CSV table of C-alpha atoms and ligand atoms in Angstrom, one decimal:
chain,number,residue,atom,x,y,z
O,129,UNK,CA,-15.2,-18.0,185.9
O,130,UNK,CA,-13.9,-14.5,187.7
O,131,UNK,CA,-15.2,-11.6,188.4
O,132,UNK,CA,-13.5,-8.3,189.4
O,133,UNK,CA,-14.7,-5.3,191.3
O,134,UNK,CA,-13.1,-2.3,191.8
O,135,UNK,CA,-12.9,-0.8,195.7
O,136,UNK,CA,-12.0,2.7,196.4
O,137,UNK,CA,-10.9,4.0,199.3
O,138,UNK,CA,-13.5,7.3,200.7
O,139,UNK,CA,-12.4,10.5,202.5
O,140,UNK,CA,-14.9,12.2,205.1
O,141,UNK,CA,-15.7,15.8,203.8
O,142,UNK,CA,-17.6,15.7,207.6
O,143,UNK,CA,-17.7,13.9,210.4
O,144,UNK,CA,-19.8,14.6,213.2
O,145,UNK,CA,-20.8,12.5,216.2
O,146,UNK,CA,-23.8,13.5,217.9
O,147,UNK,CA,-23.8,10.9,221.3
O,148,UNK,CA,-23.1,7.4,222.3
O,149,UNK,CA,-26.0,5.1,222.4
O,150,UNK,CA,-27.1,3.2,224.6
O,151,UNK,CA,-25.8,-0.4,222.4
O,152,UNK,CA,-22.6,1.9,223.1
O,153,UNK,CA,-22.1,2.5,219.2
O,154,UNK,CA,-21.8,6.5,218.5
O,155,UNK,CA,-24.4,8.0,216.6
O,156,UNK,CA,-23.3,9.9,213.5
O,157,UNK,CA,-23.6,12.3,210.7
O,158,UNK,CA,-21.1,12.0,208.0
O,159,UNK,CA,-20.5,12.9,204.2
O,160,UNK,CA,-18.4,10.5,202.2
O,161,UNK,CA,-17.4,10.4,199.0
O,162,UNK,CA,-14.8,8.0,197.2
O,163,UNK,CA,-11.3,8.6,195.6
O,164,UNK,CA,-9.8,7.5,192.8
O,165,UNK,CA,-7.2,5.1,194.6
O,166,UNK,CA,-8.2,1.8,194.8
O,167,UNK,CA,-8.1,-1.9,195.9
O,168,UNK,CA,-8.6,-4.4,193.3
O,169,UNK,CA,-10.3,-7.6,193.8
O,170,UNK,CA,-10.7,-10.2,191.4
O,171,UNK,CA,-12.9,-13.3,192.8
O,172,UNK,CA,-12.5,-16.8,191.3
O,173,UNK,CA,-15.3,-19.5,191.4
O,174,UNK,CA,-14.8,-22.7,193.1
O,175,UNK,CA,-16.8,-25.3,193.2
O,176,UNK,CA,-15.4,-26.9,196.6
O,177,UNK,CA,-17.6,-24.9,199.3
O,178,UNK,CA,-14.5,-23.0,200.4
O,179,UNK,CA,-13.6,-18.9,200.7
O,180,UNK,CA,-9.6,-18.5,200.2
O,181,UNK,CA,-8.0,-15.0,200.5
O,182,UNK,CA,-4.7,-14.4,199.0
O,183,UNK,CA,-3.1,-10.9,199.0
O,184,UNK,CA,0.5,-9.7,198.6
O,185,UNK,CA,0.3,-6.9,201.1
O,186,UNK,CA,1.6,-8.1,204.6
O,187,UNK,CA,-0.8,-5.9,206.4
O,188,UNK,CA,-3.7,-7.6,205.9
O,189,UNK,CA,-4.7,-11.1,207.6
O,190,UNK,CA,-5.3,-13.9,204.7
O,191,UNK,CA,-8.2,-15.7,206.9
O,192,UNK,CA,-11.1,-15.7,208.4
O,193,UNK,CA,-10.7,-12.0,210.0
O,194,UNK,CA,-10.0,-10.5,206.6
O,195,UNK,CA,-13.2,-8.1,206.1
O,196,UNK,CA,-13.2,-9.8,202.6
O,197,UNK,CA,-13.2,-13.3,204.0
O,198,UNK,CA,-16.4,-12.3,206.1
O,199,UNK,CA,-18.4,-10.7,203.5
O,200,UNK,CA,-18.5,-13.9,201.5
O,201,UNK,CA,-19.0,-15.8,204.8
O,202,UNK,CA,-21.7,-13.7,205.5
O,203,UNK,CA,-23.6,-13.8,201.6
O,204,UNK,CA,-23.1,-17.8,201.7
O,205,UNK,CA,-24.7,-18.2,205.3
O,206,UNK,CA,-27.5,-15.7,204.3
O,207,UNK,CA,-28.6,-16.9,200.9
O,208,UNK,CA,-27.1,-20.8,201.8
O,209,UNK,CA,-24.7,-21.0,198.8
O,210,UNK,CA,-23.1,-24.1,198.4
O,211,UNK,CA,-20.1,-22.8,195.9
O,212,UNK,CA,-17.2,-21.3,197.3
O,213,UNK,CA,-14.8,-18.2,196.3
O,214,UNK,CA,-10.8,-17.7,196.0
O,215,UNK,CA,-10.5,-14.0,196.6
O,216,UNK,CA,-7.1,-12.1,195.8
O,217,UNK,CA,-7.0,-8.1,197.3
O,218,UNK,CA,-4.5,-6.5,195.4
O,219,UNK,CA,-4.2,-3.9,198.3
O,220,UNK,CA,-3.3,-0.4,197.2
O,221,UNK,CA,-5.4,1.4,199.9
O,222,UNK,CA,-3.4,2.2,202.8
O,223,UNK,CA,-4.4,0.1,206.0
O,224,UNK,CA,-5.6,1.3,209.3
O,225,UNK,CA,-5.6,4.9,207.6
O,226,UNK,CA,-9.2,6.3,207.7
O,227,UNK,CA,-9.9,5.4,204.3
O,228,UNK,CA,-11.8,2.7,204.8
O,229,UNK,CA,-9.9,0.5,203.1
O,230,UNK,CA,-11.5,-3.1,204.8
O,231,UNK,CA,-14.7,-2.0,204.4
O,232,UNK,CA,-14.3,-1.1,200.6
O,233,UNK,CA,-12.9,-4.9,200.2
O,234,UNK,CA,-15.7,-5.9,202.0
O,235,UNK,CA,-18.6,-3.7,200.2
O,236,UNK,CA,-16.6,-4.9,196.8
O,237,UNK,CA,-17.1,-9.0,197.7
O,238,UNK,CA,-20.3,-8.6,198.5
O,239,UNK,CA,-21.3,-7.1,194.8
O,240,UNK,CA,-18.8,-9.7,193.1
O,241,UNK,CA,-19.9,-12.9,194.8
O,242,UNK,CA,-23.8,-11.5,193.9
O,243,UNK,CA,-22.7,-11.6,190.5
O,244,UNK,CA,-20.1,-14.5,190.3
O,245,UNK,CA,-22.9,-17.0,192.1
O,246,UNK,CA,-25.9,-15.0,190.6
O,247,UNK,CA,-27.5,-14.3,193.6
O,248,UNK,CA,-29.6,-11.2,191.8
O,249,UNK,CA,-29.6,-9.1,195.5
O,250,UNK,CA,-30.8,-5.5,195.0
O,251,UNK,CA,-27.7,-3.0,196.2
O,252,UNK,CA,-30.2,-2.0,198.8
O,253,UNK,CA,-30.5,-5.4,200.6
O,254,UNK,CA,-26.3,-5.9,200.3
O,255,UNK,CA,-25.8,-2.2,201.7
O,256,UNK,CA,-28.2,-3.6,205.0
O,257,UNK,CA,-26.3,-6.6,205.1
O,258,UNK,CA,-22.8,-5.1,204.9
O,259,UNK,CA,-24.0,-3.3,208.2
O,260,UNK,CA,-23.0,-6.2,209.8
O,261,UNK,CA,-19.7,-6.2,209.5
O,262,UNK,CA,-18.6,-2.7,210.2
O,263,UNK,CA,-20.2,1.0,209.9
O,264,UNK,CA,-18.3,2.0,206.5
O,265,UNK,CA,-19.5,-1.0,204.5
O,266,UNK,CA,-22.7,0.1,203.4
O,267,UNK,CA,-21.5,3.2,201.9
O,268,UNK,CA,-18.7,1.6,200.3
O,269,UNK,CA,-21.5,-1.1,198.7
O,270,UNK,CA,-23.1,2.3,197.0
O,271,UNK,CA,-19.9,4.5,196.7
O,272,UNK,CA,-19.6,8.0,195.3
O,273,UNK,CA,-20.8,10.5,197.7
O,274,UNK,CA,-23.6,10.3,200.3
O,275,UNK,CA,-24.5,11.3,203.8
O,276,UNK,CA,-24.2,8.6,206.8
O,277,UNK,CA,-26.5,8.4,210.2
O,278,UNK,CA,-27.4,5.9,212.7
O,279,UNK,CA,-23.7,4.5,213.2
O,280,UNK,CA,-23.0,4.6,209.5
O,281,UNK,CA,-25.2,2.3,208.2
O,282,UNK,CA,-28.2,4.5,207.0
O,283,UNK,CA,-26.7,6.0,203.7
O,284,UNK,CA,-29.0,8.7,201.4
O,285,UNK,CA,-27.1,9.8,198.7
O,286,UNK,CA,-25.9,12.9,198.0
O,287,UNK,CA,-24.6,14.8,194.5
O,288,UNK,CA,-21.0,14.1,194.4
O,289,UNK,CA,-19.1,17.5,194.9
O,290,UNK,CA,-17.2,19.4,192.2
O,291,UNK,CA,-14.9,17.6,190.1
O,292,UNK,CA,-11.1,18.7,192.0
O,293,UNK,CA,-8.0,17.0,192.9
O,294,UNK,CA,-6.6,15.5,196.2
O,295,UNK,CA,-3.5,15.2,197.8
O,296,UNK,CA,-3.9,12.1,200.6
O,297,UNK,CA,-0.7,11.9,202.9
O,298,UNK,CA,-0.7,9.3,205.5
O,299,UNK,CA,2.0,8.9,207.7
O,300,UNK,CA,3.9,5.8,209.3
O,301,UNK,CA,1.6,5.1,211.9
O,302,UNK,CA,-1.8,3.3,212.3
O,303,UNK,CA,-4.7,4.7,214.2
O,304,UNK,CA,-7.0,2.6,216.0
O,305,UNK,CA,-10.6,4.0,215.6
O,306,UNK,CA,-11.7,2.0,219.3
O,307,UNK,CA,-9.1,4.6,220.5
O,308,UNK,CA,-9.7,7.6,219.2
O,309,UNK,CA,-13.3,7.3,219.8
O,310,UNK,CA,-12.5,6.3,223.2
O,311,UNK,CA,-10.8,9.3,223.6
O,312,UNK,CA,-13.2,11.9,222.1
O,313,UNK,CA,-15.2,14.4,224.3
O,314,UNK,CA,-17.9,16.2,222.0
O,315,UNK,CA,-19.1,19.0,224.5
O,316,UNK,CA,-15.2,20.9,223.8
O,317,UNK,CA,-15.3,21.0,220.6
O,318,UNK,CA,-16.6,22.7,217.5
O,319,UNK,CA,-19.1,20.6,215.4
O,320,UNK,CA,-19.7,20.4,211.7
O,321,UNK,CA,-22.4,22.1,209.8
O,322,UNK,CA,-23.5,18.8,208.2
O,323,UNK,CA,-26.7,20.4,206.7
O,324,UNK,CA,-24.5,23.2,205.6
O,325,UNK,CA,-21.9,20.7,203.4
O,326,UNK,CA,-25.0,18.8,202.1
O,327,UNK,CA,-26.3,22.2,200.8
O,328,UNK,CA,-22.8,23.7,199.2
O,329,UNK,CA,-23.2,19.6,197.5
O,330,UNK,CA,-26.4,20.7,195.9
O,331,UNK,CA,-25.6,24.0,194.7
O,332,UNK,CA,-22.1,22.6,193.5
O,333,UNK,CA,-20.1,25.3,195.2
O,334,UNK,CA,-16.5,24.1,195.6
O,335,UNK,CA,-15.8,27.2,198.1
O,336,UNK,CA,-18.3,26.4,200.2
O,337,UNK,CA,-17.5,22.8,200.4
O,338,UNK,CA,-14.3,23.6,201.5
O,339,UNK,CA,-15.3,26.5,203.6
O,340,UNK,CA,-17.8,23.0,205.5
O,341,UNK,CA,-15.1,20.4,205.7
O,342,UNK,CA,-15.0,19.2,209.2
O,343,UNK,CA,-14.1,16.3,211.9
O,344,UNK,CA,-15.0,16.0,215.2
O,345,UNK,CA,-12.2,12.9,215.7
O,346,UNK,CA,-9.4,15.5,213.9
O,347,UNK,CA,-8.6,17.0,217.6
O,348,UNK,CA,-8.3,14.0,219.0
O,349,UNK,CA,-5.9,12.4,216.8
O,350,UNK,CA,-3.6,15.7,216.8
O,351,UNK,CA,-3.3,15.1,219.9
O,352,UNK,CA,-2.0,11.9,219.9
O,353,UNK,CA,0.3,12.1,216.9
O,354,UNK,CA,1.6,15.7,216.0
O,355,UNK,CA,2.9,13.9,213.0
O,356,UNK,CA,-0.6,14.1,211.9
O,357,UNK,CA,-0.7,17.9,212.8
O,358,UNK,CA,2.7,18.7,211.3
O,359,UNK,CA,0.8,17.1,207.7
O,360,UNK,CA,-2.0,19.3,208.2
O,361,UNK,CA,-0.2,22.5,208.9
O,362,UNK,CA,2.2,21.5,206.1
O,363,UNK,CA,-0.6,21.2,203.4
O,364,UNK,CA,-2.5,24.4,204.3
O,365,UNK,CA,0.8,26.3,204.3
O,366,UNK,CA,1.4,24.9,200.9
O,367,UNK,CA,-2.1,26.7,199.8
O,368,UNK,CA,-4.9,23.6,199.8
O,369,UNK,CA,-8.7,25.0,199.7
O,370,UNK,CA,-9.3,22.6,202.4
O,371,UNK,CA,-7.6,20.0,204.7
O,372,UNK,CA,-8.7,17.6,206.8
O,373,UNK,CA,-8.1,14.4,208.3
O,374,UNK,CA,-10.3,11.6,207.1
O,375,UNK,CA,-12.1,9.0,209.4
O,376,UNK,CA,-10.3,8.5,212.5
O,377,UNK,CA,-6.9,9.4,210.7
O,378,UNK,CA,-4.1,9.5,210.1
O,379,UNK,CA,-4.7,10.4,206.6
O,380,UNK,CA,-4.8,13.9,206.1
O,381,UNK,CA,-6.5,15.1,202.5
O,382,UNK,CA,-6.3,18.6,200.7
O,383,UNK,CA,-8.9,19.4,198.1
O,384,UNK,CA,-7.1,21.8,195.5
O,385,UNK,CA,-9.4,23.1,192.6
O,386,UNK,CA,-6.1,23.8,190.4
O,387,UNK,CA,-3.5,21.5,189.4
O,388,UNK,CA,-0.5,23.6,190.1
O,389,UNK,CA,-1.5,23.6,193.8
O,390,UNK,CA,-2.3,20.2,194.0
O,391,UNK,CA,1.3,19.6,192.4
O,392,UNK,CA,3.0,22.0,194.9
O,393,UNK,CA,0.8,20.6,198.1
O,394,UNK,CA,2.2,16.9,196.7
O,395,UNK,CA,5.8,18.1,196.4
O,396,UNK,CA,5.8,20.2,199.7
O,397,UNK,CA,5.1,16.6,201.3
O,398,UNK,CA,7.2,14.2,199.6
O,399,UNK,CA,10.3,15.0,201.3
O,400,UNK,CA,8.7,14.0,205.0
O,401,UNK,CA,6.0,11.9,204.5
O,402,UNK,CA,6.2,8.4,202.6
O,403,UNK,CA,2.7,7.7,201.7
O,404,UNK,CA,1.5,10.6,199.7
O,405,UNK,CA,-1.0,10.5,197.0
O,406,UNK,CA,-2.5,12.9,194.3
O,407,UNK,CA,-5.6,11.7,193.1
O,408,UNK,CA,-9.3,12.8,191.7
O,409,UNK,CA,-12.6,12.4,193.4
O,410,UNK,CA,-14.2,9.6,192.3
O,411,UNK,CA,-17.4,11.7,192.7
O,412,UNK,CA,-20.1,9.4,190.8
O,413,UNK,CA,-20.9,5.8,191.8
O,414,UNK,CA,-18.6,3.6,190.0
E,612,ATP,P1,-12.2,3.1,208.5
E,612,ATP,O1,-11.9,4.3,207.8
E,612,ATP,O2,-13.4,2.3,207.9
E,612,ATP,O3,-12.2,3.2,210.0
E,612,ATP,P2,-9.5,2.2,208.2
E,612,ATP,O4,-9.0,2.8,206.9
E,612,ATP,O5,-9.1,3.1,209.4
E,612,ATP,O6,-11.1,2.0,208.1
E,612,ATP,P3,-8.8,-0.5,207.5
E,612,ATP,O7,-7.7,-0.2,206.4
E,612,ATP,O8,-10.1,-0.9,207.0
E,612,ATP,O9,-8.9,0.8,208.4
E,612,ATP,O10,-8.1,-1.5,208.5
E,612,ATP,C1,-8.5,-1.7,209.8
E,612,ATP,C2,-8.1,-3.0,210.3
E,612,ATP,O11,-8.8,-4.1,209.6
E,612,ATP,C3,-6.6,-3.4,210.1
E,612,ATP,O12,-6.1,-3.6,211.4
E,612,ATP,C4,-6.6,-4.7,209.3
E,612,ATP,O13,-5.7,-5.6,209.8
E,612,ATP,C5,-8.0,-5.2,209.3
E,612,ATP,N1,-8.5,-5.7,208.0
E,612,ATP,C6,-9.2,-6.8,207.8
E,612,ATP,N2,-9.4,-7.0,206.5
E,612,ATP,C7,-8.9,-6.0,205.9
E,612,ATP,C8,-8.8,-5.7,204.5
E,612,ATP,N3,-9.3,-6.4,203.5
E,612,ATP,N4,-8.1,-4.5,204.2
E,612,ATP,C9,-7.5,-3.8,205.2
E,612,ATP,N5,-7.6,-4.1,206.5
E,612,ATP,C10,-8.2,-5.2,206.8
């Protein structure tokens, strides 16, 4: 028996961090929603009690510290399942990127191996458990759009913003997110209007969701690559309605309401950039 599940990667439309805590997480506010580029997982039942990963991408471990290998882990500990799983990622997210890539995989196994052992868990109760395993995952178990607190695991969902396209262009270097927050000092810098984005969401007002984008990690990462800055400067110059770099970067997204511009945004970046993408939102929950 298999089972597949779909895993998109997500962009941050905001990203704010409001302190560290005392557990020293950060404490967050951000708005996610998830694009049409994907991982694809299909999940194979085995009746030995055993979790295999297989993937073709040589970025990604094919054991135990695989996010997907530790989402299974974690449903068979929690709900003591004796069957096990063979798990293939075909990986077309782009790793250590700010997509979220991992935590999609993750957020995917833990809705297939629901279904493939018939566990009947309520999204609710996988999004909780996901927690445990990293601060993206229980958004990615929901997808589509929603807003993000505590350290990302307390998701309310939002309406998804106005259908548009997107330009993702990543380049050839990985970011480490320990770093970056590491390196990030909020009192010198300019914060998100979080409550702002959420409101141009409900009203469906593309101009003022673009007019909101923001990410308090952004500065930091310029900083540290001016790759990443070079991208950024390049897509605004090439007329996107809004750039921004998602997550803890490097990827750096345009939103472009018209095709042409997405088209000349995509073009203006092929020539220096490897990994560069035109997509759509994903908007809805898949
Ligand atoms: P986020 O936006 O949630 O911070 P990211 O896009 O920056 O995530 P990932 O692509 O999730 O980063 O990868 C981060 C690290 O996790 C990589 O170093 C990678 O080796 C490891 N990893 C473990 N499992 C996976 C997986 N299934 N897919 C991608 N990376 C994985």
């Amino acid at each position: 028996m298999q089972v597949l599940e779909k895993a998109p990667a997500k962009i941050n439309l905001s990203l704010d961090v409001l302190h560290k805590r005392d557990d020293g997480f950060h404490e967050v506010e951000m708005v996610m929603t998830t694009v049409d580029l994907a991982d694809r997982i299909t999940l194979t039942l085995l009746n030995s009690d055993k979790i295999i990963i297989e993937s073709e991408s040589r970025f990604v471990p094919n054991d135990e510290r695989n996010l997907a290998f530790r989402a299974a882990k974690l449903v068979k500990d929690t709900y003591n399942v004796k069957k096990g799983v063979k798990i293939f990622i075909e990986k077309n997210i782009p790793v250590a990127a700010g997509l979220a890539g991992g935590s999609s995989d993750a957020a995917a196994v833990l809705r297939g191996v629901n279904r493939l052992w018939n566990l009947g868990v309520g999204l609710d109760e996988l999004a909780v458990l996901g927690s445990n395993i990293g601060s993206d995952v229980s958004f990615c178990v929901y997808g589509g759009t929603a807003l993000a607190t505590g350290r990302g695991e307390h998701i309310k969902i939002l309406p998804s913003p106005p259908s548009c396209w997107v330009v993702l262009a990543k380049p050839r270097i990985g970011v480490s997110t320990a770093v970056v927050y590491k390196r990030y000092r909020g009192d010198q810098i300019k914060h998100p209007d979080t409550k702002a984005m959420i409101a141009a969401l409900e009203q469906e007002d593309f101009q003022q969701v673009c007019a909101n984008v923001g990410n308090v990690l952004e500065s930091v990462t310029l900083d540290l690559y001016p790759e990443v800055k070079q991208i950024k400067e390049q897509m605004k110059h090439a007329g996107g309605d809004a750039v921004l770099m998602s997550g803890s970067g490097p990827t750096v997204f345009a939103l472009a309401h018209q095709e042409t511009r997405a088209h000349r945004i995509y073009n203006s970046l092929k020539g220096f950039c490897e990994e560069v993408y035109i997509i759509r939102l994903l908007g809805n929950r898949s």
